Amino acid sequence: MQGTEISLTADLADLEARQLYRSRRVVSRREPGARVEVEGKTLLNFCSNDYLGLAGDRRIGVALKEGVDRWGSGATAAHLVTGHTAAHHALEEDLARITGRDRALTFSTGYMANLGVFAALAGRRDLIVEDRLNHASLIDAARLSGAQVRRFRHGDPAAAEARLSTGTHGRSFVVTDGIFSMDGDMAPLGGLSAVSSRHGAWLVVDDAHGFGVTGNDGGGSLSLAGLGQSDVPVLIGTLGKAIGTFGAFVAGSEELIETLIQRSRTYLYTTAPPPAVAAATRQALAIAFAETWRRDKLSELIRRFRVGVEHLGLETTDSDSPIQPILLGEPGRALQASESLFEKGFWVTAIRPPTVPEGSARLRITVSAAHAEDDVDNLLDALADLDLGGARPDG
Ligand SMILES: Cc1ncc(COP(=O)(O)O)c(C=O)c1O
């Protein structure tokens, strides 16, 4: 036991020495807009995934409370035992309609959805080809499935094709984030779809950061790319980001959803989420898709931020999404920048390896419809005051 403790102490000290130690900050209060109280300080939150500003919406809160009045606090069991309520079922019908898929199946989290998809669909004889920068849950899902896994250069359909072309295998899958979680750029979905169909592979898109945000009326990155169910047989989305509540879903054909119900271990062997959350999510979806001004405002704020960052000469990625990273390189630089912003009243977490590749630690700034133009301008002023080593064209 003592030896175990010593080795954990050494591990923790090592993380600290490499500036990779992570600590949580406790939020003590949510305030209107994107403001939160943390450690006695009111901060503007510029690193949440609440892109449409719905997480604090009173109407969704009321739906949650009414859901509790009707259903109580818990689902009582897994979906296939006694946990699947009319609230869950109606949410799945809403999601199928919104995504234009035959059916949808809800999962407790996006992480579990991704594990569940590959546990159900892939095995030892199959091949999973995935973008190097895919979210950790997709990487883990592929590994756990036992399939052969090959990763391809970020955003490069030709590299994906080369990986598909070698060796023998059963089913094959091309797997990508729709909008990349740490870079904010969009996957080349048209190219990946063409490659997938040439090789008879299934294209799987995790649109956790695109659903509700981008595309026609928030339909996500597939709607932007004009791809439907036959092009992308497996669509995954999350509900805890732009939609502002909690949970995730997989959408696709009747057979896909039935297979997941039979075989997804993260669906079968876990308690269903509280039905009140499903009821609240239905209300959140109705608001998210009806209130188009949220996406319009968000686009305008993203544009404003990008113009400002370009003016400052800071290194960013090719992102039109609400995820607007500023690349800083070493973890220490990202930590220091994050700390300085904190002192100035802005909350922007430093993102370090292994969440992002070595040498690409960053500030992952996210813009939300809950921000005002002044909030964005004030953040840009604060970034200008930091010594981030940008080109600063005009000094
Ligand atoms: C691309 C992507 N997929 C899946 C997830 C996991 O979703 P959840 O937070 O619902 O587990 C995330 C982030 O959390 C993500 O960025």
Short mmCIF file of C-alpha atoms in Angstrom, two decimals, residues 37-380:
data_model
loop_
_atom_site.label_atom_id
_atom_site.label_comp_id
_atom_site.label_asym_id
_atom_site.label_seq_id
_atom_site.Cartn_x
_atom_site.Cartn_y
_atom_site.Cartn_z
CA GLU A 37 -18.50 33.58 -9.73
CA VAL A 38 -15.32 31.63 -9.04
CA GLU A 39 -13.18 31.97 -5.92
CA GLY A 40 -15.03 35.17 -4.96
CA LYS A 41 -14.40 36.77 -8.35
CA THR A 42 -16.93 37.45 -11.09
CA LEU A 43 -15.53 36.21 -14.39
CA LEU A 44 -16.64 36.23 -17.98
CA ASN A 45 -16.67 32.63 -19.11
CA PHE A 46 -14.89 32.27 -22.46
CA CYS A 47 -14.28 28.52 -22.37
CA SER A 48 -17.62 26.76 -21.94
CA ASN A 49 -19.43 24.77 -24.64
CA ASP A 50 -22.66 26.70 -24.03
CA TYR A 51 -22.46 28.13 -27.54
CA LEU A 52 -26.09 29.24 -27.82
CA GLY A 53 -26.31 30.53 -24.23
CA LEU A 54 -29.02 28.02 -23.30
CA ALA A 55 -27.58 26.39 -20.19
CA GLY A 56 -29.00 29.13 -17.95
CA ASP A 57 -32.27 29.61 -19.86
CA ARG A 58 -35.20 29.95 -17.44
CA ARG A 59 -37.67 28.23 -19.79
CA ILE A 60 -35.52 25.10 -19.86
CA GLY A 61 -35.20 25.26 -16.08
CA VAL A 62 -39.00 25.38 -15.80
CA ALA A 63 -39.29 22.31 -18.09
CA LEU A 64 -36.80 20.52 -15.84
CA LYS A 65 -38.83 21.34 -12.73
CA GLU A 66 -42.08 20.25 -14.39
CA GLY A 67 -40.30 17.07 -15.45
CA VAL A 68 -39.38 16.39 -11.83
CA ASP A 69 -42.99 17.02 -10.76
CA ARG A 70 -44.18 14.49 -13.30
CA TRP A 71 -41.42 11.86 -13.22
CA GLY A 72 -39.54 12.29 -9.95
CA SER A 73 -35.78 12.50 -9.73
CA GLY A 74 -34.54 9.28 -11.31
CA ALA A 75 -35.24 6.81 -14.10
CA THR A 76 -35.16 3.83 -11.66
CA ALA A 77 -33.29 1.45 -14.00
CA ALA A 78 -31.68 0.96 -17.41
CA HIS A 79 -33.75 1.66 -20.53
CA LEU A 80 -34.31 -2.04 -21.19
CA VAL A 81 -35.48 -2.74 -17.65
CA THR A 82 -37.91 -0.08 -16.38
CA GLY A 83 -36.10 3.17 -17.17
CA HIS A 84 -37.38 4.09 -20.66
CA THR A 85 -40.14 6.67 -20.17
CA ALA A 86 -42.41 8.56 -22.54
CA ALA A 87 -40.11 11.58 -21.97
CA HIS A 88 -37.08 9.67 -23.30
CA HIS A 89 -39.10 8.24 -26.17
CA ALA A 90 -40.45 11.63 -27.24
CA LEU A 91 -36.93 13.09 -27.11
CA GLU A 92 -35.71 10.36 -29.47
CA GLU A 93 -38.55 11.13 -31.87
CA ASP A 94 -37.66 14.82 -31.79
CA LEU A 95 -34.01 14.03 -32.50
CA ALA A 96 -34.86 11.76 -35.44
CA ARG A 97 -37.03 14.51 -36.95
CA ILE A 98 -34.45 17.26 -36.38
CA THR A 99 -31.58 15.24 -37.84
CA GLY A 100 -33.65 13.85 -40.74
CA ARG A 101 -32.75 10.29 -39.72
CA ASP A 102 -35.05 7.25 -39.47
CA ARG A 103 -34.47 6.96 -35.74
CA ALA A 104 -32.36 8.24 -32.86
CA LEU A 105 -31.23 6.66 -29.60
CA THR A 106 -30.23 8.68 -26.55
CA PHE A 107 -27.22 7.89 -24.39
CA SER A 108 -26.23 9.31 -21.01
CA THR A 109 -23.16 11.10 -22.41
CA GLY A 110 -21.31 11.57 -25.67
CA TYR A 111 -18.43 9.55 -24.31
CA MET A 112 -20.79 6.63 -23.70
CA ALA A 113 -22.43 7.03 -27.11
CA ASN A 114 -19.07 6.71 -28.82
CA LEU A 115 -18.04 3.68 -26.77
CA GLY A 116 -21.45 2.15 -27.40
CA VAL A 117 -21.39 2.61 -31.17
CA PHE A 118 -18.11 0.80 -31.65
CA ALA A 119 -18.81 -1.87 -29.05
CA ALA A 120 -21.91 -2.70 -31.09
CA LEU A 121 -20.57 -2.37 -34.63
CA ALA A 122 -16.87 -3.24 -34.69
CA GLY A 123 -14.78 -6.21 -33.64
CA ARG A 124 -11.44 -7.93 -34.16
CA ARG A 125 -11.84 -8.46 -37.88
CA ASP A 126 -12.87 -4.87 -38.63
CA LEU A 127 -10.92 -1.72 -39.46
CA ILE A 128 -11.35 1.74 -37.95
CA VAL A 129 -9.63 4.61 -39.70
CA GLU A 130 -9.71 7.84 -37.77
CA ASP A 131 -8.50 11.43 -37.83
CA ARG A 132 -5.49 12.00 -35.57
CA LEU A 133 -7.23 14.85 -33.79
CA ASN A 134 -10.45 13.01 -33.02
CA HIS A 135 -11.88 13.44 -29.55
CA ALA A 136 -10.51 11.15 -26.84
CA SER A 137 -13.82 9.29 -26.60
CA LEU A 138 -13.59 8.23 -30.26
CA ILE A 139 -10.00 7.16 -29.81
CA ASP A 140 -10.92 5.11 -26.72
CA ALA A 141 -14.00 3.68 -28.42
CA ALA A 142 -11.93 2.41 -31.34
CA ARG A 143 -9.32 0.87 -29.03
CA LEU A 144 -11.88 -0.83 -26.82
CA SER A 145 -13.73 -2.34 -29.78
CA GLY A 146 -10.73 -4.56 -30.49
CA ALA A 147 -10.77 -3.59 -34.20
CA GLN A 148 -7.59 -2.71 -36.09
CA VAL A 149 -7.14 1.04 -35.71
CA ARG A 150 -5.26 3.31 -38.10
CA ARG A 151 -5.07 7.06 -37.65
CA PHE A 152 -4.72 9.47 -40.55
CA ARG A 153 -3.33 12.97 -40.93
CA HIS A 154 -5.73 15.59 -39.66
CA GLY A 155 -8.35 16.67 -42.17
CA ASP A 156 -6.87 14.71 -45.07
CA PRO A 157 -9.25 12.43 -47.05
CA ALA A 158 -6.37 11.13 -49.23
CA ALA A 159 -4.55 9.99 -46.07
CA ALA A 160 -7.75 8.30 -44.90
CA GLU A 161 -8.00 6.53 -48.26
CA ALA A 162 -4.42 5.29 -48.01
CA ARG A 163 -5.19 3.78 -44.60
CA LEU A 164 -8.30 2.07 -45.97
CA SER A 165 -6.45 0.60 -48.91
CA THR A 166 -4.12 -1.79 -47.09
CA GLY A 167 -4.72 -5.21 -45.52
CA THR A 168 -7.80 -7.35 -45.31
CA HIS A 169 -10.64 -6.70 -43.01
CA GLY A 170 -14.36 -7.12 -42.47
CA ARG A 171 -16.37 -3.93 -41.94
CA SER A 172 -14.51 -0.67 -42.23
CA PHE A 173 -15.26 2.70 -40.68
CA VAL A 174 -14.01 6.21 -41.33
CA VAL A 175 -14.43 8.20 -38.13
CA THR A 176 -14.18 11.93 -37.56
CA ASP A 177 -15.28 14.81 -35.36
CA GLY A 178 -17.58 17.11 -37.39
CA ILE A 179 -16.13 20.24 -35.78
CA PHE A 180 -12.86 19.41 -34.01
CA SER A 181 -13.20 19.94 -30.29
CA MET A 182 -9.83 21.58 -29.65
CA ASP A 183 -9.13 23.20 -33.05
CA GLY A 184 -12.62 24.30 -34.07
CA ASP A 185 -12.10 23.50 -37.76
CA MET A 186 -14.57 21.43 -39.73
CA ALA A 187 -13.74 17.98 -41.10
CA PRO A 188 -13.60 17.66 -44.93
CA LEU A 189 -16.85 15.73 -44.85
CA GLY A 190 -17.49 15.72 -48.61
CA GLY A 191 -14.04 14.21 -49.24
CA LEU A 192 -14.37 11.67 -46.43
CA SER A 193 -17.79 10.67 -47.70
CA ALA A 194 -16.43 10.09 -51.23
CA VAL A 195 -13.51 8.02 -49.86
CA SER A 196 -15.87 6.00 -47.65
CA SER A 197 -18.22 5.17 -50.47
CA ARG A 198 -15.35 4.17 -52.79
CA HIS A 199 -14.18 1.66 -50.17
CA GLY A 200 -17.55 0.52 -48.87
CA ALA A 201 -16.69 2.00 -45.46
CA TRP A 202 -19.19 3.51 -43.02
CA LEU A 203 -18.62 7.18 -42.33
CA VAL A 204 -19.15 7.96 -38.63
CA VAL A 205 -19.36 11.64 -37.65
CA ASP A 206 -19.34 12.90 -34.08
CA ASP A 207 -20.92 16.35 -34.39
CA ALA A 208 -20.76 17.21 -30.70
CA HIS A 209 -19.67 20.77 -31.49
CA GLY A 210 -21.63 21.31 -34.69
CA PHE A 211 -25.15 20.17 -33.78
CA GLY A 212 -27.36 23.19 -33.11
CA VAL A 213 -24.58 25.60 -34.01
CA THR A 214 -23.62 25.37 -37.64
CA GLY A 215 -25.30 24.39 -40.93
CA ASN A 216 -28.78 25.30 -42.14
CA ASP A 217 -30.78 26.28 -39.08
CA GLY A 218 -28.31 24.59 -36.75
CA GLY A 219 -28.52 21.21 -38.49
CA GLY A 220 -24.79 20.75 -37.87
CA SER A 221 -21.75 20.11 -40.00
CA LEU A 222 -23.49 17.44 -42.10
CA SER A 223 -26.17 19.89 -43.10
CA LEU A 224 -23.43 22.38 -44.03
CA ALA A 225 -21.78 19.68 -46.15
CA GLY A 226 -25.13 18.60 -47.65
CA LEU A 227 -24.77 14.98 -46.48
CA GLY A 228 -27.65 12.75 -45.47
CA GLN A 229 -28.17 9.37 -43.83
CA SER A 230 -26.99 7.38 -46.84
CA ASP A 231 -23.67 9.31 -46.88
CA VAL A 232 -23.17 9.23 -43.11
CA PRO A 233 -24.88 6.18 -41.68
CA VAL A 234 -23.83 6.97 -38.10
CA LEU A 235 -24.33 10.48 -36.71
CA ILE A 236 -23.49 11.20 -33.08
CA GLY A 237 -24.45 14.40 -31.30
CA THR A 238 -24.29 15.70 -27.77
CA LEU A 239 -26.88 17.61 -25.77
CA GLY A 240 -24.65 19.07 -23.03
CA LYS A 241 -22.96 21.62 -25.29
CA ALA A 242 -24.99 23.95 -27.57
CA ILE A 243 -28.29 22.44 -26.41
CA GLY A 244 -27.47 23.36 -22.82
CA THR A 245 -28.65 20.26 -20.91
CA PHE A 246 -27.02 16.82 -20.73
CA GLY A 247 -26.77 13.61 -22.71
CA ALA A 248 -26.10 12.51 -26.27
CA PHE A 249 -27.64 10.62 -29.16
CA VAL A 250 -26.89 8.44 -32.15
CA ALA A 251 -29.07 8.86 -35.24
CA GLY A 252 -29.36 6.62 -38.29
CA SER A 253 -31.31 3.78 -39.84
CA GLU A 254 -33.87 1.60 -38.13
CA GLU A 255 -31.40 -1.34 -38.25
CA LEU A 256 -28.57 0.73 -36.76
CA ILE A 257 -30.68 1.85 -33.80
CA GLU A 258 -32.05 -1.66 -33.20
CA THR A 259 -28.48 -3.02 -33.30
CA LEU A 260 -27.35 -0.43 -30.75
CA ILE A 261 -30.27 -1.30 -28.48
CA GLN A 262 -29.24 -4.98 -28.62
CA ARG A 263 -25.47 -4.56 -28.45
CA SER A 264 -24.29 -1.22 -27.03
CA ARG A 265 -22.87 -2.04 -23.64
CA THR A 266 -22.96 1.61 -22.55
CA TYR A 267 -26.68 1.67 -23.36
CA LEU A 268 -27.60 -1.68 -21.89
CA TYR A 269 -25.69 -1.70 -18.65
CA THR A 270 -26.36 1.72 -17.20
CA THR A 271 -29.23 3.57 -15.57
CA ALA A 272 -31.25 5.73 -18.00
CA PRO A 273 -30.78 9.48 -17.45
CA PRO A 274 -33.46 11.19 -15.33
CA PRO A 275 -36.63 11.60 -17.43
CA ALA A 276 -36.87 15.23 -16.28
CA VAL A 277 -33.59 15.88 -18.11
CA ALA A 278 -35.12 14.39 -21.27
CA ALA A 279 -38.15 16.67 -20.85
CA ALA A 280 -35.90 19.70 -20.36
CA THR A 281 -33.85 18.74 -23.42
CA ARG A 282 -36.99 18.67 -25.58
CA GLN A 283 -37.69 22.24 -24.53
CA ALA A 284 -34.04 23.19 -25.14
CA LEU A 285 -34.15 21.71 -28.66
CA ALA A 286 -37.35 23.60 -29.47
CA ILE A 287 -35.69 26.87 -28.38
CA ALA A 288 -32.34 26.10 -30.02
CA PHE A 289 -33.84 25.45 -33.43
CA ALA A 290 -36.55 28.16 -33.33
CA GLU A 291 -34.43 31.07 -32.09
CA THR A 292 -32.26 31.59 -35.14
CA TRP A 293 -31.06 34.94 -33.75
CA ARG A 294 -28.76 32.97 -31.44
CA ARG A 295 -26.81 31.53 -34.39
CA ASP A 296 -26.83 34.90 -36.17
CA LYS A 297 -25.45 36.65 -33.10
CA LEU A 298 -22.88 33.92 -32.54
CA SER A 299 -21.62 34.18 -36.14
CA GLU A 300 -21.24 37.93 -35.80
CA LEU A 301 -19.33 37.59 -32.50
CA ILE A 302 -17.05 34.91 -33.99
CA ARG A 303 -16.31 37.19 -36.94
CA ARG A 304 -15.58 40.10 -34.59
CA PHE A 305 -13.24 37.97 -32.50
CA ARG A 306 -11.35 36.64 -35.52
CA VAL A 307 -10.83 40.10 -36.96
CA GLY A 308 -9.48 41.23 -33.59
CA VAL A 309 -7.17 38.26 -33.16
CA GLU A 310 -5.82 38.64 -36.66
CA HIS A 311 -5.08 42.27 -35.88
CA LEU A 312 -3.14 41.16 -32.81
CA GLY A 313 -1.13 38.73 -34.91
CA LEU A 314 -1.81 35.74 -32.68
CA GLU A 315 -1.54 32.18 -33.97
CA THR A 316 -4.96 30.58 -34.40
CA THR A 317 -6.47 27.70 -36.34
CA ASP A 318 -8.62 27.77 -39.45
CA SER A 319 -11.87 27.87 -37.53
CA ASP A 320 -15.20 29.53 -38.26
CA SER A 321 -16.80 27.79 -35.32
CA PRO A 322 -17.24 29.11 -31.76
CA ILE A 323 -14.01 27.26 -30.83
CA GLN A 324 -11.22 29.78 -31.37
CA PRO A 325 -7.92 28.50 -30.00
CA ILE A 326 -4.82 30.63 -29.56
CA LEU A 327 -1.81 28.39 -29.99
CA LEU A 328 0.98 29.00 -27.50
CA GLY A 329 3.19 25.92 -27.66
CA GLU A 330 4.53 24.95 -24.27
CA PRO A 331 2.21 24.18 -21.37
CA GLY A 332 3.83 26.83 -19.14
CA ARG A 333 2.96 29.61 -21.60
CA ALA A 334 -0.65 28.49 -21.81
CA LEU A 335 -0.93 28.28 -18.03
CA GLN A 336 0.58 31.70 -17.55
CA ALA A 337 -1.71 33.28 -20.14
CA SER A 338 -4.75 31.61 -18.60
CA GLU A 339 -3.74 32.85 -15.13
CA SER A 340 -3.22 36.43 -16.36
CA LEU A 341 -6.63 36.42 -18.02
CA PHE A 342 -8.16 35.09 -14.80
CA GLU A 343 -6.68 38.06 -12.93
CA LYS A 344 -8.27 40.37 -15.50
CA GLY A 345 -11.71 38.74 -15.08
CA PHE A 346 -11.76 36.26 -17.99
CA TRP A 347 -12.04 32.50 -17.60
CA VAL A 348 -10.14 30.70 -20.38
CA THR A 349 -8.74 27.33 -19.40
CA ALA A 350 -5.27 26.33 -20.62
CA ILE A 351 -5.47 23.16 -22.74
CA ARG A 352 -2.33 21.03 -22.59
CA PRO A 353 -1.15 17.57 -23.69
CA PRO A 354 -2.39 14.89 -23.79
CA THR A 355 -5.66 16.67 -24.64
CA VAL A 356 -3.77 18.30 -27.55
CA PRO A 357 -0.52 17.14 -29.22
CA GLU A 358 2.85 17.98 -27.63
CA GLY A 359 4.01 21.50 -28.44
CA SER A 360 0.49 22.78 -29.15
CA ALA A 361 -0.74 23.87 -25.71
CA ARG A 362 -3.30 26.61 -26.14
CA LEU A 363 -5.99 28.85 -24.85
CA ARG A 364 -9.22 27.28 -26.10
CA ILE A 365 -11.37 30.37 -26.31
CA THR A 366 -15.04 29.77 -27.04
CA VAL A 367 -17.55 32.37 -28.10
CA SER A 368 -21.21 32.17 -27.07
CA ALA A 369 -24.45 33.88 -28.03
CA ALA A 370 -24.57 34.79 -24.33
CA HIS A 371 -21.65 37.19 -24.88
CA ALA A 372 -22.08 40.84 -25.83
CA GLU A 373 -19.93 42.65 -28.40
CA ASP A 374 -18.30 44.52 -25.52
CA ASP A 375 -17.36 41.22 -23.87
CA VAL A 376 -15.50 40.16 -27.00
CA ASP A 377 -13.82 43.56 -27.33
CA ASN A 378 -12.76 43.48 -23.68
CA LEU A 379 -11.28 40.00 -24.09
CA LEU A 380 -9.36 41.19 -27.15
#
